[in-house]
Tab-separated table of C-alpha atoms and ligand atoms in Angstrom:
chain	number	residue	atom	x	y	z
A	1	MET	CA	-0.036	0.229	-0.036
A	2	SER	CA	1.573	3.252	-1.036
A	3	GLN	CA	-0.753	5.591	1.073
A	4	PRO	CA	0.369	6.033	4.678
A	5	HIS	CA	-2.136	4.524	7.063
A	6	HIS	CA	-2.549	3.850	10.784
A	7	ARG	CA	-4.955	0.805	10.602
A	8	GLY	CA	-2.309	-1.249	12.663
A	9	LEU	CA	-2.567	1.641	15.420
A	10	THR	CA	-5.208	1.128	18.126
A	11	VAL	CA	-6.411	3.717	20.821
A	12	LEU	CA	-7.580	2.065	24.161
A	13	ALA	CA	-8.992	4.781	26.366
A	14	GLY	CA	-11.706	4.643	28.786
A	15	PRO	CA	-12.524	6.193	32.469
A	16	THR	CA	-9.977	6.140	35.243
A	17	ALA	CA	-9.932	3.060	37.014
A	18	VAL	CA	-11.738	0.827	34.533
A	19	GLY	CA	-8.713	-1.410	34.408
A	20	LYS	CA	-6.699	-0.076	31.179
A	21	GLY	CA	-3.385	-0.488	33.097
A	22	THR	CA	-4.475	-4.267	33.815
A	23	VAL	CA	-5.690	-5.079	30.635
A	24	SER	CA	-2.235	-3.607	28.918
A	25	THR	CA	-0.445	-5.499	31.407
A	26	PHE	CA	-2.027	-8.690	30.254
A	27	ILE	CA	-1.281	-7.884	26.683
A	28	ARG	CA	2.370	-7.100	27.766
A	29	ASP	CA	2.518	-10.345	29.442
A	30	HIS	CA	0.579	-12.726	26.960
A	31	HIS	CA	0.790	-10.993	23.258
A	32	PRO	CA	4.348	-10.281	22.489
A	33	GLU	CA	2.976	-9.700	18.770
A	34	VAL	CA	1.153	-6.615	19.972
A	35	TRP	CA	3.551	-3.506	20.375
A	36	LEU	CA	2.714	-1.700	23.498
A	37	SER	CA	3.815	2.065	23.369
A	38	VAL	CA	5.471	3.092	26.464
A	39	SER	CA	4.851	6.600	27.211
A	40	ALA	CA	6.715	9.869	29.105
A	41	THR	CA	5.448	10.968	32.187
A	42	THR	CA	6.315	13.388	34.742
A	43	ARG	CA	4.675	11.106	37.618
A	44	PRO	CA	7.161	9.704	39.935
A	45	PRO	CA	7.638	5.799	39.648
A	46	ARG	CA	5.365	3.688	41.797
A	47	PRO	CA	7.236	0.954	43.671
A	48	GLY	CA	7.977	-1.755	40.996
A	49	GLU	CA	7.464	0.382	37.846
A	50	VAL	CA	10.636	-0.032	35.480
A	51	GLU	CA	12.370	2.710	33.585
A	52	GLY	CA	11.516	2.118	29.601
A	53	VAL	CA	8.913	-0.737	30.674
A	54	HIS	CA	6.103	1.030	32.217
A	55	TYR	CA	6.911	4.747	31.391
A	56	PHE	CA	9.727	6.849	30.548
A	57	PHE	CA	10.162	8.997	33.573
A	58	LYS	CA	10.779	12.511	33.099
A	59	SER	CA	11.662	15.729	35.117
A	60	ALA	CA	9.385	18.639	34.261
A	61	GLU	CA	12.349	20.415	32.441
A	62	GLU	CA	12.816	17.402	30.182
A	63	PHE	CA	9.066	17.150	29.531
A	64	ASP	CA	9.035	20.686	28.541
A	65	ARG	CA	11.784	20.307	26.049
A	66	LEU	CA	10.206	17.417	24.372
A	67	VAL	CA	6.800	19.302	24.120
A	68	ALA	CA	8.887	22.032	22.443
A	69	GLU	CA	10.664	19.644	20.072
A	70	GLY	CA	7.319	18.515	18.998
A	71	ALA	CA	8.232	15.041	20.019
A	72	PHE	CA	4.949	14.103	21.323
A	73	LEU	CA	1.779	12.590	19.075
A	74	GLU	CA	-0.239	13.492	21.860
A	75	TRP	CA	0.158	14.531	25.343
A	76	ALA	CA	-2.073	15.594	28.150
A	77	VAL	CA	-2.248	16.803	31.875
A	78	VAL	CA	-4.100	13.876	33.586
A	79	HIS	CA	-6.056	14.297	36.616
A	80	GLY	CA	-5.004	17.960	36.924
A	81	GLN	CA	-1.626	16.604	38.159
A	82	ASN	CA	1.108	15.115	35.949
A	83	ARG	CA	1.705	15.190	32.335
A	84	TYR	CA	1.807	11.939	30.100
A	85	GLY	CA	2.398	12.019	26.453
A	86	THR	CA	3.303	9.300	23.744
A	87	LEU	CA	6.545	9.754	21.548
A	88	ARG	CA	5.962	10.227	17.952
A	89	SER	CA	8.989	8.729	16.887
A	90	THR	CA	8.779	5.263	18.509
A	91	VAL	CA	5.411	4.989	17.454
A	92	ASP	CA	5.548	5.886	13.873
A	93	ALA	CA	8.662	3.682	13.483
A	94	ALA	CA	6.659	0.563	14.959
A	95	VAL	CA	3.452	1.726	12.599
A	96	GLU	CA	5.667	1.680	9.411
A	97	GLU	CA	7.190	-1.706	10.287
A	98	GLY	CA	3.682	-3.264	10.063
A	99	LYS	CA	3.506	-3.935	13.930
A	100	ALA	CA	0.104	-4.018	15.639
A	101	VAL	CA	0.412	-1.049	17.849
A	102	LEU	CA	-1.582	-0.266	21.028
A	103	LEU	CA	-1.422	2.918	22.692
A	104	GLU	CA	-3.399	2.916	26.258
A	105	ILE	CA	-3.851	6.817	27.211
A	106	ASP	CA	-6.549	9.051	28.467
A	107	LEU	CA	-9.332	10.321	26.778
A	108	GLN	CA	-8.017	14.092	25.907
A	109	GLY	CA	-5.003	12.059	24.307
A	110	ALA	CA	-7.344	9.880	22.383
A	111	ARG	CA	-8.948	12.500	20.985
A	112	GLN	CA	-5.826	14.435	19.973
A	113	VAL	CA	-4.786	10.988	18.282
A	114	LYS	CA	-8.272	11.065	16.224
A	115	ALA	CA	-7.518	14.358	15.087
A	116	ALA	CA	-4.171	13.658	13.861
A	117	LEU	CA	-4.824	9.960	12.737
A	118	PRO	CA	-8.488	9.724	12.254
A	119	ASP	CA	-8.123	6.280	10.531
A	120	ALA	CA	-6.511	4.660	13.695
A	121	ARG	CA	-8.828	2.229	15.750
A	122	PHE	CA	-10.335	3.820	18.657
A	123	VAL	CA	-11.496	1.427	21.269
A	124	PHE	CA	-13.329	2.379	24.610
A	125	LEU	CA	-13.013	0.240	27.810
A	126	ALA	CA	-15.923	0.603	29.861
A	127	PRO	CA	-16.594	-0.658	33.216
A	128	PRO	CA	-19.600	-3.018	33.661
A	129	SER	CA	-21.503	-0.417	35.981
A	130	TRP	CA	-20.629	2.809	37.689
A	131	GLU	CA	-21.073	1.108	41.098
A	132	GLU	CA	-18.029	-1.307	39.944
A	133	LEU	CA	-15.954	1.399	38.691
A	134	VAL	CA	-16.079	3.450	42.202
A	135	ARG	CA	-15.537	0.054	43.621
A	136	ARG	CA	-12.419	-0.456	41.605
A	137	LEU	CA	-11.206	3.325	42.188
A	138	ILE	CA	-11.393	3.166	45.842
A	139	GLY	CA	-10.322	-0.491	46.378
A	140	ARG	CA	-7.151	0.233	44.311
A	141	GLY	CA	-5.892	2.276	47.542
A	142	THR	CA	-2.746	3.710	45.994
A	143	GLU	CA	-4.463	7.161	45.975
A	144	SER	CA	-5.228	9.874	48.821
A	145	VAL	CA	-8.921	10.757	49.027
A	146	GLU	CA	-8.546	14.245	47.421
A	147	GLU	CA	-6.678	12.389	44.493
A	148	GLN	CA	-9.759	9.563	44.488
A	149	GLN	CA	-12.381	12.252	44.383
A	150	ARG	CA	-10.434	14.312	41.423
A	151	ARG	CA	-10.455	10.918	39.539
A	152	LEU	CA	-14.145	10.357	39.978
A	153	GLU	CA	-14.910	13.670	38.698
A	154	THR	CA	-12.709	12.852	35.657
A	155	ALA	CA	-14.401	9.680	35.380
A	156	LYS	CA	-17.740	10.853	34.991
A	157	MET	CA	-16.921	13.156	32.373
A	158	GLU	CA	-15.046	10.158	30.384
A	159	LEU	CA	-17.755	7.676	30.679
A	160	ALA	CA	-19.792	10.165	28.589
A	161	ALA	CA	-17.290	10.157	25.710
A	162	GLU	CA	-18.089	6.436	24.523
A	163	PRO	CA	-20.076	7.378	21.682
A	164	GLU	CA	-16.937	9.149	20.057
A	165	PHE	CA	-15.106	5.684	19.674
A	166	ASP	CA	-15.310	2.910	17.101
A	167	PHE	CA	-15.653	0.101	19.469
A	168	THR	CA	-16.625	-0.574	23.228
A	169	ILE	CA	-15.143	-3.240	25.209
A	170	VAL	CA	-16.589	-4.035	28.789
A	171	ASN	CA	-14.163	-4.703	31.311
A	172	ASP	CA	-15.871	-7.640	33.049
A	173	SER	CA	-13.093	-9.960	32.853
A	174	VAL	CA	-9.215	-8.855	32.292
A	175	GLN	CA	-8.389	-11.951	29.974
A	176	ARG	CA	-11.898	-11.703	28.258
A	177	ALA	CA	-11.397	-7.732	27.507
A	178	ALA	CA	-7.683	-8.365	26.533
A	179	ASP	CA	-8.917	-11.298	24.145
A	180	GLU	CA	-11.552	-9.235	22.541
A	181	LEU	CA	-8.978	-6.326	22.073
A	182	VAL	CA	-6.291	-8.270	20.455
A	183	SER	CA	-9.238	-9.989	17.893
A	184	LEU	CA	-10.424	-6.283	17.149
A	185	MET	CA	-6.695	-5.675	16.542
A	186	GLY	CA	-6.712	-8.544	13.893
A	187	LEU	CA	-4.765	-10.786	15.998
A	188	SER	CA	-5.623	-14.499	17.804
A	189	ALA	CA	-6.835	-14.471	21.218
A	190	THR	CA	-4.843	-16.178	24.281
A	191	PRO	CA	-4.629	-19.753	24.035
A	192	ARG	CA	-6.095	-21.468	27.224
B	201	LIG	P1	-1.243	6.095	36.077
B	201	LIG	O1	-0.477	7.370	36.540
B	201	LIG	O2	-2.039	5.375	36.755
B	201	LIG	O3	-0.161	5.301	35.497
B	201	LIG	O4	-2.100	6.494	34.620
B	201	LIG	C1	-2.753	7.675	34.905
B	201	LIG	C2	-3.666	7.882	33.439
B	201	LIG	O5	-2.492	8.455	32.366
B	201	LIG	C3	-4.298	6.955	32.929
B	201	LIG	O6	-5.677	7.047	32.751
B	201	LIG	C4	-3.516	6.297	31.551
B	201	LIG	O7	-4.351	5.923	30.335
B	201	LIG	C5	-3.036	7.808	31.236
B	201	LIG	N1	-1.928	7.562	30.519
B	201	LIG	C6	-0.751	6.993	30.234
B	201	LIG	N2	0.179	7.413	29.500
B	201	LIG	C7	-0.501	8.224	28.807
B	201	LIG	C8	-0.377	8.648	27.371
B	201	LIG	O8	1.029	8.910	26.789
B	201	LIG	N3	-0.698	9.978	27.126
B	201	LIG	C9	-1.950	10.385	27.796
B	201	LIG	N4	-2.910	11.232	27.030
B	201	LIG	N5	-2.572	9.393	28.522
B	201	LIG	C10	-1.325	8.473	29.199
């Protein structure tokens, strides 16, 4: 095909605490054929997070420099706090090589990618219910009460964005949701 295309690029977004990270971790562990983009962030690493595997951890100054250089396909301030962004060069190279590329990003980022690359595939990960989403958010227990409240407010707005997406996957079980995602990407599901 001579036209540049981004059908090999899939964007997974959805409300906070819906389990995007868990689904993408499952895919990282079980689907080496999926090229999972590693984002840059100004958030400090959590225990167990590894530079270059979970994120590229950047200082505010380094992130500013990357923004000024136009290095990001998209970037956003998430939960009113830290900045997260997808590095254009690595994603372009992987798409060019024909890899099945997956970006797990927030809604603001998904909208930026849609504006830049409208023929990418946009997948919304939805919770089984609002009550379940709240339970998952509180249950995670890694954030302060203020942070949980802030994330719930963000989640309400994010849920309303579902119709902007090409597909919805309900995260009722991590493996089932991951299987549905990889089959949407044109790859086969996890062998059982
Ligand atoms: P966490 O701090 O829990 O790892 O991630 C917080 C949020 O940042 C999640 O909703 C995740 O989808 C989002 N996120 C991670 N990487 C990116 C990115 O490169 N761009 C955007 N826009 N959001 C991201």
